[in-house]
Amino acid sequence: MCGIVGYAGHEQAAPILLDGLEKLEYRGYDSAGVCIGDGGALRVAKAKGRLAHLSELIDGGRSLQGTIGIGHTRWATHGAPSDENSHPHIADSGKIAVVHNGIIENYLKLKEWLVGLGKRFHSETDTEVVANLIEHFYDEGFDFRMSVRKAVERIEGSYALGIMCRDYPDTLIAVKKDSPLIFGFGDGCNYIASDVPAILKYTREVCYLDDGDMVMFTASDAHFFNGAGDPVEKRPEHITWDTSAAEKGGYAHFMLKEIHEQPKAIRDTLSPRMKDGRVVLDDIRLTPEYLKSLSRVYVVACGSAYYVGVQSKYIIEKLCQLPVEPVLASEFRYADPVLGADTLVLIISQSGETADTLAALREAKARGARTLAIVNVVGSSIAKLADDVIYTWAGPEIAVATTKAYSTQLAVVDLLALYFAQCLGTLPQARYDQLYGELQQLPAKVERLLTEEVISRIQYDASRFFNNRDVFYIGRNLDSATCLEGSLKLKEIAYIHSEAYAAGELKHGPISLIEDGTLVVAIATNPALFDKTMSNVKEVKARGAEVLGLTTERFADEIAKSVDSAILTPETDPLFQPNLSIVPLQCFAYYVALMRGCDVDKPRNLAKSVTVE
Ligand code: F6R
């Protein structure tokens, strides 16, 4: 959601900014712009639409000369996507230029005040208020840095800001609160960006700015200040992953690449934590005594990460006899949850920056609960704030629709369940050993789902069903949780209306929507519930539905009697079956989206990292 890049150096800035913004396209945006400093001038080019359009307007950056600048991709919040509302925004007298990610909550009050002082506005954005506010203090006689500081003292909300001042032609200032921003240490140049891929081609030495931090930098030096305005030292962290991790590597889309990376991502996440028949979680400090004192676990997250939470309820409750309650982060923070020392709050987030999840984490801590986060992005806000963190080693996930992050989050939940069971003594050794063995085999089984043979079968199903207007995903128990994620994948990238229902719920209402040709995806992987789900399949078939079944290899013949087409997965323990079932559902959504001509990696209206409420 909104991408920021800034550069101060000796090369032409505009091509570097365009290149960086391209690497941030995955975050989602609807307009783009750059501001280039050229001696005393601030030259802006911005336009609604794709970055390629902006790039064309400025001849790949060549028509905007200058070696310092800020760039932005905007995901509209205040004001429609338009040229005027695109960033950068220039203050009324032209002295300050600003790019912004986040939301200024008190912008209307500030705008009114600034208008009263004679400032004119040209957009509907909250960001233009920031530019004018900084310029107001600058005109009062404060220097560039103090003007920014005084402005951020007045604004409420979330922000990562990149700021230029006409009178400081070599200097950029960046400041952040509740929106991600990194600083990149270059050789004779320096950078800011919303995320590492934007600058990875140029530097591997970065630092993650903390809330309240400000950096004032030129090509040759950088000065960091904390929220109180005191100078602080920031040490660069070396990024070890390769640029190829943030590139398509021969795949048509990031999503397809990330689907295929799942066996490795799951292996990388599981294997360092499984040693000599035991789950070893050195990264967290939850002792058996603490776990025994727990009366409840809340799992708090958004979107797909929340669906991992729904899975976790079945898995942890079954293996640990510990009550688990999944809650949407956007609801949790306003629900007045009952928390205390006997409650563990498990936070799940790929980006580690999701605004609602971050706010829920703060709420949980404020209410005295211990927090444990499952996060993919090292150094992200959630990773820093949680009491304990377990990283999913999925590598950078670029496609907006999550795949490998979801799979690795689920693998961590499996690990945690085994770890808790190990500490609580809730499993007989033989059952523990059996699950441990199954978990070890997961990456290889996921690999088997990504062979040419399975994929071409799914492509065939996609070609058969891609024109359906309504799709229902049904399943029981853990399969019903898998339905939630399978259905979300289809809606978000293929724009098909789809709903997920616990199969037993169908006849309590939604079955009235089934008519000739409605597609029902029926997941039936649990042997104990197979027949029951097949009864539900019969009910929808009797009303004209076409049914795509998903089950395990052993039910191949059985399911063929009831459905129009079937996808088979290898066998594992029913508790771990969702780790396998989701893979063909991701592929199905991918190929359906492809056949419908959708922009798979950048679905409309969506952003990768949702940093506003
Ligand atoms: C769907 C998807 C989203 C995210 C959600 C949470 O494919 O990616 O539903 O799961 O926005 O994001 P994180 O995990 O970054 O907190």
XYZ file of C-alpha atoms and ligand atoms in Angstrom:
629
model
C 0.000 0.000 0.000
C 1.743 3.164 -1.228
C 5.397 2.788 -2.058
C 8.118 5.317 -1.333
C 11.610 5.549 -2.794
C 14.127 8.334 -2.244
C 17.629 8.837 -3.590
C 20.453 11.331 -3.029
C 23.598 10.659 -5.033
C 25.518 11.475 -8.179
C 23.586 9.468 -10.781
C 20.432 10.676 -12.482
C 17.745 10.158 -9.833
C 14.594 9.661 -11.913
C 15.527 6.297 -13.536
C 16.614 4.973 -10.106
C 13.317 6.064 -8.571
C 11.271 4.516 -11.400
C 13.221 1.291 -11.060
C 12.659 1.246 -7.287
C 8.947 2.012 -7.668
C 8.629 -0.853 -10.126
C 9.946 -3.190 -7.415
C 7.240 -1.832 -5.092
C 4.408 -2.291 -7.598
C 3.410 -5.449 -5.724
C 2.219 -3.285 -2.823
C -0.722 -2.110 -4.930
C -1.243 1.391 -6.352
C -3.339 3.433 -8.716
C -1.081 6.390 -9.542
C 2.598 7.222 -9.444
C 4.879 10.236 -9.329
C 8.370 11.568 -8.771
C 9.896 14.862 -7.667
C 13.438 15.571 -8.838
C 15.639 18.278 -7.341
C 17.579 20.219 -9.915
C 19.651 22.974 -8.291
C 16.990 25.132 -6.690
C 14.032 23.647 -8.572
C 11.634 20.883 -7.536
C 10.330 19.240 -10.713
C 7.315 16.986 -10.380
C 5.846 14.463 -12.803
C 2.863 12.395 -11.687
C -0.040 10.583 -13.264
C -2.964 8.340 -12.567
C -2.521 4.753 -13.708
C 0.382 2.393 -14.114
C 3.997 3.272 -13.505
C 4.735 2.439 -17.138
C 2.530 5.389 -18.080
C 4.510 7.771 -15.853
C 7.744 6.357 -17.205
C 6.567 7.032 -20.762
C 5.632 10.610 -19.842
C 9.165 11.332 -18.626
C 11.024 9.215 -21.177
C 12.127 6.604 -18.649
C 13.250 9.437 -16.343
C 15.562 11.049 -18.916
C 13.464 14.187 -19.274
C 13.774 15.040 -15.563
C 17.398 15.903 -14.860
C 18.729 15.899 -11.302
C 20.596 13.660 -8.865
C 18.219 13.784 -5.913
C 14.556 12.934 -5.660
C 11.578 11.169 -4.149
C 9.130 8.806 -5.835
C 5.782 7.340 -4.900
C 3.119 4.856 -5.898
C -0.231 5.822 -4.390
C -3.048 3.548 -3.251
C -5.966 5.967 -2.960
C -7.451 6.621 0.476
C -8.342 10.337 0.614
C -9.561 11.344 -2.827
C -9.998 9.259 -5.959
C -7.067 8.052 -8.040
C -6.285 11.113 -10.215
C -3.338 13.136 -11.474
C -4.026 15.864 -8.875
C -4.227 13.460 -5.944
C -1.054 11.605 -6.964
C 2.094 12.218 -4.943
C 4.475 14.044 -4.621
C 2.578 17.043 -3.300
C 4.136 20.482 -3.413
C 3.274 23.036 -0.740
C 1.459 26.191 -1.756
C 4.558 28.366 -2.158
C 6.526 25.608 -3.865
C 9.216 25.206 -1.202
C 8.383 21.729 0.093
C 7.644 18.443 -1.696
C 6.270 15.408 0.134
C 5.512 11.744 -0.529
C 3.522 9.907 2.120
C 2.385 6.417 3.045
C -0.257 6.234 5.780
C -3.202 8.336 6.898
C -3.210 11.733 8.580
C -6.250 11.394 10.809
C -6.556 15.060 11.836
C -5.961 16.422 8.326
C -9.325 18.177 8.066
C -8.710 20.223 11.200
C -5.192 21.072 10.056
C -6.407 21.915 6.566
C -9.009 24.303 7.926
C -6.373 25.980 10.039
C -3.925 26.269 7.134
C -6.619 27.591 4.799
C -7.359 30.215 7.456
C -3.704 31.215 7.250
C -4.036 31.666 3.487
C -2.642 28.342 2.204
C -4.252 27.061 -0.993
C -4.857 23.380 -1.686
C -5.006 21.632 -5.026
C -5.903 18.042 -4.113
C -8.271 16.119 -1.862
C -5.452 14.308 -0.098
C -4.397 14.323 3.513
C -0.779 14.463 2.326
C -0.994 17.978 0.914
C -1.693 19.129 4.471
C 1.703 17.792 5.541
C 3.504 19.664 2.762
C 1.755 22.907 3.689
C 2.243 22.400 7.406
C 6.002 21.952 6.963
C 6.114 25.007 4.698
C 4.181 26.999 7.285
C 6.816 26.342 9.955
C 9.598 26.903 7.426
C 8.118 30.323 6.588
C 8.020 31.092 10.300
C 11.821 30.848 10.295
C 12.526 27.285 11.408
C 15.136 25.377 9.447
C 14.162 22.401 7.259
C 14.653 19.758 9.966
C 12.875 21.723 12.708
C 9.988 22.501 10.354
C 9.505 18.801 9.699
C 9.770 18.032 13.403
C 7.218 20.695 14.322
C 4.871 19.426 11.611
C 5.017 15.808 12.729
C 4.331 16.934 16.287
C 1.030 18.315 15.029
C -0.115 15.408 12.895
C -2.024 12.399 14.168
C -2.148 9.086 12.357
C 0.364 6.988 10.505
C 3.058 8.123 8.162
C 6.227 7.359 6.322
C 7.282 10.616 4.699
C 9.945 11.503 2.161
C 10.468 15.270 2.069
C 12.430 17.736 -0.079
C 13.008 21.455 0.419
C 13.789 23.805 -2.469
C 16.368 25.660 -0.366
C 18.230 22.450 0.589
C 19.012 21.132 -2.886
C 21.259 18.269 -1.692
C 19.157 17.061 1.245
C 16.286 14.674 1.837
C 14.441 14.107 5.106
C 12.446 11.010 5.956
C 10.396 10.334 9.065
C 8.081 7.512 10.062
C 5.397 6.376 12.463
C 3.338 3.188 12.028
C 4.218 2.866 8.331
C 7.307 1.011 7.139
C 10.440 2.814 5.973
C 14.009 1.663 5.513
C 17.218 3.578 4.929
C 19.810 2.238 2.475
C 23.507 3.044 2.850
C 25.019 3.332 -0.647
C 28.492 4.052 -1.915
C 28.514 7.821 -2.473
C 24.729 7.840 -2.322
C 21.888 7.039 0.082
C 18.337 5.775 -0.238
C 15.019 5.485 1.512
C 12.332 2.972 0.572
C 9.175 1.320 1.832
C 10.722 -2.088 1.366
C 14.059 -3.720 0.630
C 13.417 -4.905 -2.982
C 13.189 -1.260 -4.127
C 16.879 -0.641 -3.432
C 18.386 -4.124 -3.281
C 19.924 -3.693 -6.729
C 21.915 -0.745 -5.349
C 22.733 -1.667 -1.763
C 22.468 -4.550 0.692
C 23.215 -2.377 3.735
C 19.972 -1.136 5.226
C 18.491 -0.111 8.526
C 14.850 -0.267 9.542
C 13.662 3.045 10.944
C 11.772 2.883 14.239
C 8.615 4.813 14.976
C 9.455 8.468 15.537
C 12.813 8.181 13.773
C 13.927 10.850 11.364
C 16.832 10.727 8.950
C 18.312 13.769 7.230
C 20.685 12.786 4.461
C 22.654 13.816 1.415
C 24.689 11.715 -1.038
C 27.604 11.561 1.390
C 26.159 11.521 4.908
C 23.133 10.651 7.004
C 22.059 11.908 10.429
C 19.493 9.970 12.416
C 17.297 11.352 15.203
C 14.818 9.652 17.513
C 11.297 10.785 18.304
C 12.595 13.203 20.948
C 14.866 14.827 18.364
C 18.085 13.418 19.868
C 20.771 12.133 17.514
C 20.908 8.329 17.368
C 23.248 5.933 15.672
C 21.887 3.397 13.192
C 23.911 0.389 12.183
C 23.398 -1.128 8.762
C 22.027 -4.659 8.590
C 23.280 -6.779 5.722
C 20.531 -8.221 3.520
C 21.494 -11.777 2.716
C 18.800 -12.747 0.245
C 19.404 -12.259 -3.414
C 17.766 -9.862 -5.862
C 16.583 -12.965 -7.727
C 14.342 -13.676 -4.710
C 12.498 -10.489 -5.615
C 12.397 -11.233 -9.346
C 10.272 -13.602 -11.402
C 13.093 -15.969 -12.334
C 11.503 -17.219 -15.548
C 7.961 -17.629 -14.178
C 5.118 -15.753 -15.838
C 4.046 -14.254 -12.522
C 5.359 -13.817 -9.001
C 2.368 -15.751 -7.756
C 3.290 -18.801 -9.816
C 6.901 -18.556 -8.721
C 5.858 -18.276 -5.084
C 3.497 -21.243 -5.384
C 6.440 -23.287 -6.666
C 8.717 -22.012 -3.909
C 6.496 -23.535 -1.239
C 8.328 -26.837 -0.733
C 11.574 -24.944 -0.076
C 9.884 -22.263 2.045
C 8.198 -24.884 4.241
C 11.437 -26.879 4.508
C 13.413 -23.741 5.464
C 10.788 -22.885 8.080
C 10.491 -26.358 9.601
C 13.853 -28.049 9.436
C 15.977 -25.752 11.661
C 13.318 -26.221 14.352
C 13.082 -30.015 14.229
C 16.025 -31.799 15.821
C 16.426 -35.387 16.998
C 12.740 -36.098 17.178
C 11.858 -32.909 19.095
C 10.550 -29.486 18.149
C 13.133 -26.938 19.228
C 11.970 -23.355 19.359
C 15.088 -21.541 20.515
C 13.673 -18.323 19.098
C 10.929 -18.033 21.735
C 10.903 -18.007 25.520
C 7.672 -19.792 26.391
C 8.516 -22.204 29.200
C 6.469 -25.323 30.044
C 5.470 -23.604 33.317
C 4.151 -20.592 31.438
C 2.272 -22.764 28.929
C 0.701 -24.716 31.786
C -0.548 -21.451 33.299
C -2.456 -20.525 30.115
C -6.209 -20.688 29.999
C -6.660 -19.444 26.417
C -4.872 -18.473 23.223
C -6.220 -15.713 20.974
C -5.011 -15.826 17.397
C -5.254 -12.380 15.861
C -4.649 -11.542 12.207
C -6.224 -10.306 8.962
C -7.190 -11.995 5.705
C -5.337 -15.182 4.859
C -3.284 -14.923 8.032
C -6.564 -14.972 9.958
C -7.549 -18.135 8.092
C -4.344 -19.703 9.375
C -5.697 -18.699 12.781
C -8.935 -20.554 12.025
C -6.888 -23.659 11.159
C -4.890 -23.247 14.354
C -8.017 -23.574 16.487
C -8.623 -27.116 15.229
C -4.975 -28.140 15.443
C -3.945 -26.663 18.808
C -7.190 -27.554 20.578
C -6.960 -31.134 19.333
C -3.320 -31.657 20.257
C -2.992 -29.478 23.347
C -6.494 -29.265 24.844
C -5.959 -25.546 25.090
C -8.853 -23.280 24.051
C -7.982 -21.212 20.977
C -9.987 -18.298 19.670
C -9.229 -16.834 16.243
C -10.212 -13.164 15.994
C -9.979 -10.702 13.117
C -7.503 -8.004 14.091
C -9.847 -5.243 12.917
C -12.468 -6.543 15.372
C -10.179 -7.536 18.215
C -8.887 -4.044 18.825
C -12.368 -2.622 19.412
C -13.958 -5.648 21.090
C -12.771 -5.028 24.617
C -11.169 -8.499 24.806
C -10.718 -10.102 28.204
C -6.962 -10.588 28.484
C -4.527 -11.163 31.264
C -1.427 -13.018 32.301
C -3.114 -16.346 31.519
C -3.785 -15.381 27.891
C -1.330 -15.764 25.054
C -2.021 -13.611 21.999
C -0.640 -15.152 18.841
C -0.280 -12.573 16.092
C 0.142 -13.727 12.484
C 1.346 -11.458 9.697
C 3.401 -11.857 6.540
C 4.361 -8.204 6.208
C 4.570 -7.458 9.906
C 3.114 -4.042 9.055
C -0.657 -4.598 8.732
C -2.199 -1.621 10.534
C -5.049 -3.494 12.236
C -2.811 -6.362 13.312
C -0.215 -3.979 14.684
C -2.889 -2.067 16.594
C -4.294 -5.340 17.991
C -0.813 -6.319 19.131
C -0.463 -3.005 20.967
C -3.893 -3.496 22.540
C -2.976 -7.002 23.703
C 0.256 -5.784 25.268
C -1.481 -2.851 26.928
C -3.952 -5.313 28.484
C -1.199 -7.410 29.980
C -1.210 -10.413 27.655
C 1.970 -12.014 26.450
C 2.347 -11.816 22.672
C 3.955 -14.188 20.206
C 4.163 -13.206 16.544
C 4.540 -15.341 13.433
C 6.043 -12.942 10.910
C 7.784 -13.184 7.539
C 9.504 -9.806 7.278
C 12.521 -9.532 9.537
C 12.728 -6.227 11.388
C 9.097 -5.304 10.655
C 7.050 -3.368 13.212
C 5.171 -6.436 14.508
C 8.395 -8.443 14.775
C 9.948 -5.668 16.833
C 6.992 -5.137 19.135
C 5.914 -8.686 19.991
C 7.355 -10.325 23.103
C 8.483 -13.306 21.017
C 8.776 -13.888 17.287
C 8.914 -16.963 15.120
C 9.920 -16.098 11.582
C 8.481 -17.888 8.592
C 11.450 -18.285 6.299
C 9.412 -17.837 3.126
C 11.637 -15.124 1.625
C 10.141 -12.010 0.067
C 6.556 -12.477 -1.091
C 5.805 -10.100 -3.940
C 2.472 -11.254 -5.424
C -0.400 -9.504 -3.696
C -2.215 -12.790 -3.096
C -0.329 -14.707 -0.468
C 0.711 -18.311 -1.097
C 4.054 -19.263 0.409
C 3.576 -16.985 3.410
C 0.249 -18.690 4.156
C 1.825 -22.149 3.813
C 4.728 -21.322 6.082
C 2.455 -19.692 8.668
C 0.449 -22.891 8.733
C 3.644 -24.934 9.084
C 4.640 -22.782 12.077
C 1.218 -23.355 13.644
C 1.770 -27.129 13.260
C 5.176 -26.773 14.872
C 3.789 -24.682 17.707
C 1.017 -27.200 18.336
C 3.577 -29.984 18.618
C 5.795 -27.830 20.806
C 2.931 -26.920 23.138
C 1.868 -30.591 23.282
C 5.459 -31.559 24.076
C 5.591 -29.018 26.925
C 2.105 -29.768 28.232
C 2.436 -33.538 27.939
C -0.886 -33.817 26.137
C 0.169 -36.416 23.554
C 1.241 -40.027 23.928
C 4.789 -40.462 22.609
C 3.721 -42.670 19.706
C 1.222 -40.084 18.443
C 3.783 -37.295 18.874
C 6.358 -39.279 16.881
C 3.847 -40.015 14.152
C 2.911 -36.322 13.751
C 6.566 -35.298 13.912
C 7.328 -37.706 11.063
C 4.400 -36.426 9.006
C 5.515 -32.838 9.486
C 8.997 -33.692 8.244
C 7.540 -35.175 5.085
C 5.348 -32.172 4.245
C 7.775 -30.334 1.916
C 8.263 -33.453 -0.224
C 4.499 -34.012 -0.400
C 3.910 -30.397 -1.445
C 6.517 -30.981 -4.170
C 4.438 -33.887 -5.489
C 1.507 -31.498 -5.897
C 3.539 -29.250 -8.151
C 4.493 -31.797 -10.775
C 3.590 -31.304 -14.428
C 0.962 -34.031 -14.165
C -0.977 -32.469 -11.284
C -0.658 -28.954 -12.682
C -1.989 -29.906 -16.112
C -4.956 -31.590 -14.449
C -5.697 -28.351 -12.576
C -5.265 -26.324 -15.768
C -7.846 -28.581 -17.360
C -10.263 -27.971 -14.458
C -9.612 -24.241 -14.669
C -10.406 -24.269 -18.393
C -13.648 -26.078 -17.616
C -14.856 -23.779 -14.880
C -13.292 -20.342 -15.480
C -16.544 -18.856 -16.757
C -18.564 -19.624 -13.616
C -20.051 -16.566 -11.963
C -20.598 -18.011 -8.480
C -18.528 -20.583 -6.670
C -19.076 -22.252 -3.314
C -16.292 -23.942 -1.368
C -17.556 -26.509 1.112
C -15.842 -28.804 3.587
C -15.973 -29.949 7.187
C -13.645 -29.396 10.132
C -10.154 -28.366 8.946
C -11.358 -28.625 5.354
C -13.854 -25.846 6.058
C -10.969 -23.611 7.133
C -9.133 -24.496 3.900
C -12.291 -23.473 2.027
C -11.953 -19.957 3.417
C -8.498 -19.524 1.931
C -9.299 -21.310 -1.349
C -12.324 -19.102 -1.822
C -10.409 -15.919 -0.986
C -7.746 -16.785 -3.567
C -10.392 -17.113 -6.265
C -12.193 -13.874 -5.436
C -9.129 -11.739 -5.050
C -7.286 -12.672 -8.225
C -10.008 -14.013 -10.557
C -12.765 -11.604 -9.473
C -15.290 -14.424 -9.177
C -17.897 -14.216 -6.478
C -17.155 -17.111 -4.194
C -18.191 -18.164 -0.715
C -16.837 -20.643 1.769
C -19.215 -22.666 3.921
C -18.887 -25.423 6.448
C -20.565 -28.176 4.407
C -23.104 -28.897 7.151
C -24.286 -25.291 7.061
C -25.405 -25.351 3.430
C -28.926 -26.409 4.096
C -29.363 -23.712 6.704
C -29.605 -21.095 3.970
C -27.059 -20.889 1.178
C -28.285 -23.987 -0.648
C -31.073 -21.784 -2.027
C -28.411 -20.157 -4.208
C -27.399 -23.412 -5.898
C -28.763 -23.682 -9.408
C -27.836 -25.250 -12.736
C -24.143 -24.806 -13.400
C -23.146 -23.314 -10.024
C -19.638 -24.540 -9.250
C -19.146 -26.176 -5.869
C -15.602 -27.027 -4.789
C -15.977 -29.798 -2.222
C -13.000 -30.594 0.002
C -13.214 -33.967 1.722
C -9.843 -35.069 3.043
C -10.761 -36.320 6.502
C -11.613 -40.065 6.366
C -13.924 -39.698 9.361
C -15.987 -37.055 7.559
C -15.686 -38.143 3.930
C -19.129 -39.728 3.691
C -20.811 -36.790 5.372
C -19.283 -34.327 2.921
C -20.268 -36.594 0.021
C -23.868 -36.410 1.259
C -23.632 -32.642 0.971
C -22.180 -33.068 -2.521
C -25.239 -35.171 -3.453
C -27.503 -32.390 -2.171
C -25.900 -29.740 -4.375
C -25.671 -32.042 -7.387
C -29.387 -32.730 -7.040
C -29.902 -28.987 -7.469
C -27.810 -28.694 -10.615
C -24.350 -27.842 -9.255
C -21.165 -28.919 -10.982
C -18.751 -30.258 -8.391
C -14.979 -30.144 -8.330
C -13.839 -32.466 -5.545
C -10.598 -32.422 -3.603
C -9.565 -35.414 -1.569
C -6.626 -37.702 -0.859
C -5.325 -40.440 -3.161
C -7.002 -43.223 -1.202
C -10.464 -41.807 -1.972
C -9.825 -41.499 -5.719
C -12.410 -44.128 -6.689
C -14.935 -43.113 -4.058
C -14.997 -39.434 -4.971
C -15.190 -40.176 -8.701
C -18.693 -41.582 -8.050
C -19.974 -38.234 -6.752
C -18.176 -35.336 -8.481
C -17.606 -34.043 -12.005
C -13.874 -33.768 -11.613
C -11.468 -34.507 -8.764
C -8.092 -33.275 -7.574
C -6.087 -35.722 -5.461
C -3.452 -34.965 -2.862
C -0.965 -37.282 -1.143
C -1.951 -38.684 2.254
C -0.841 -37.165 5.521
C -2.362 -36.905 8.980
C -5.789 -35.192 8.730
C -4.444 -32.404 10.965
C -1.793 -31.547 8.375
C -3.934 -32.146 5.305
C -4.687 -28.390 4.894
C -0.984 -27.844 4.164
C -1.453 -30.018 1.070
C -5.040 -29.153 0.078
C -4.310 -25.455 -0.278
C -1.699 -25.918 -3.005
C -4.051 -27.138 -5.783
C -6.579 -24.499 -4.725
C -3.944 -21.779 -5.180
C -3.090 -23.227 -8.597
C -6.763 -23.442 -9.536
C -7.324 -19.765 -8.666
C -4.136 -18.819 -10.537
C -5.101 -20.583 -13.772
C -8.721 -19.403 -13.614
C -7.455 -15.813 -13.188
C -5.070 -16.291 -16.096
C -7.837 -17.604 -18.341
C -10.021 -14.641 -17.402
C -7.210 -12.247 -18.367
C -6.790 -10.847 -14.858
C -3.682 -9.072 -13.609
C -2.691 -11.956 -11.336
C 0.125 -10.328 -9.376
C -1.606 -6.989 -8.937
C -5.331 -7.571 -8.547
C -7.532 -4.515 -8.729
C -8.170 -2.504 -5.539
C -5.798 -4.620 -3.454
C -2.560 -3.742 -1.739
C 0.084 -6.134 -0.484
C 0.798 -4.452 2.781
C -2.317 -2.887 4.292
C -0.848 -0.113 6.383
C -4.093 1.803 6.928
C -7.122 0.820 9.007
C -4.707 -12.517 0.710
C -3.756 -11.747 1.487
C -4.287 -10.920 2.601
C -3.286 -10.899 3.765
C -3.748 -9.884 4.819
C -2.810 -9.839 5.999
O -4.077 -13.241 -0.312
O -2.587 -11.746 1.213
O -5.538 -11.337 3.013
O -3.191 -12.174 4.310
O -3.823 -8.610 4.232
O -1.548 -9.408 5.615
P -0.293 -9.694 6.539
O -0.103 -11.169 6.606
O 0.849 -9.000 5.842
O -0.597 -9.106 7.874
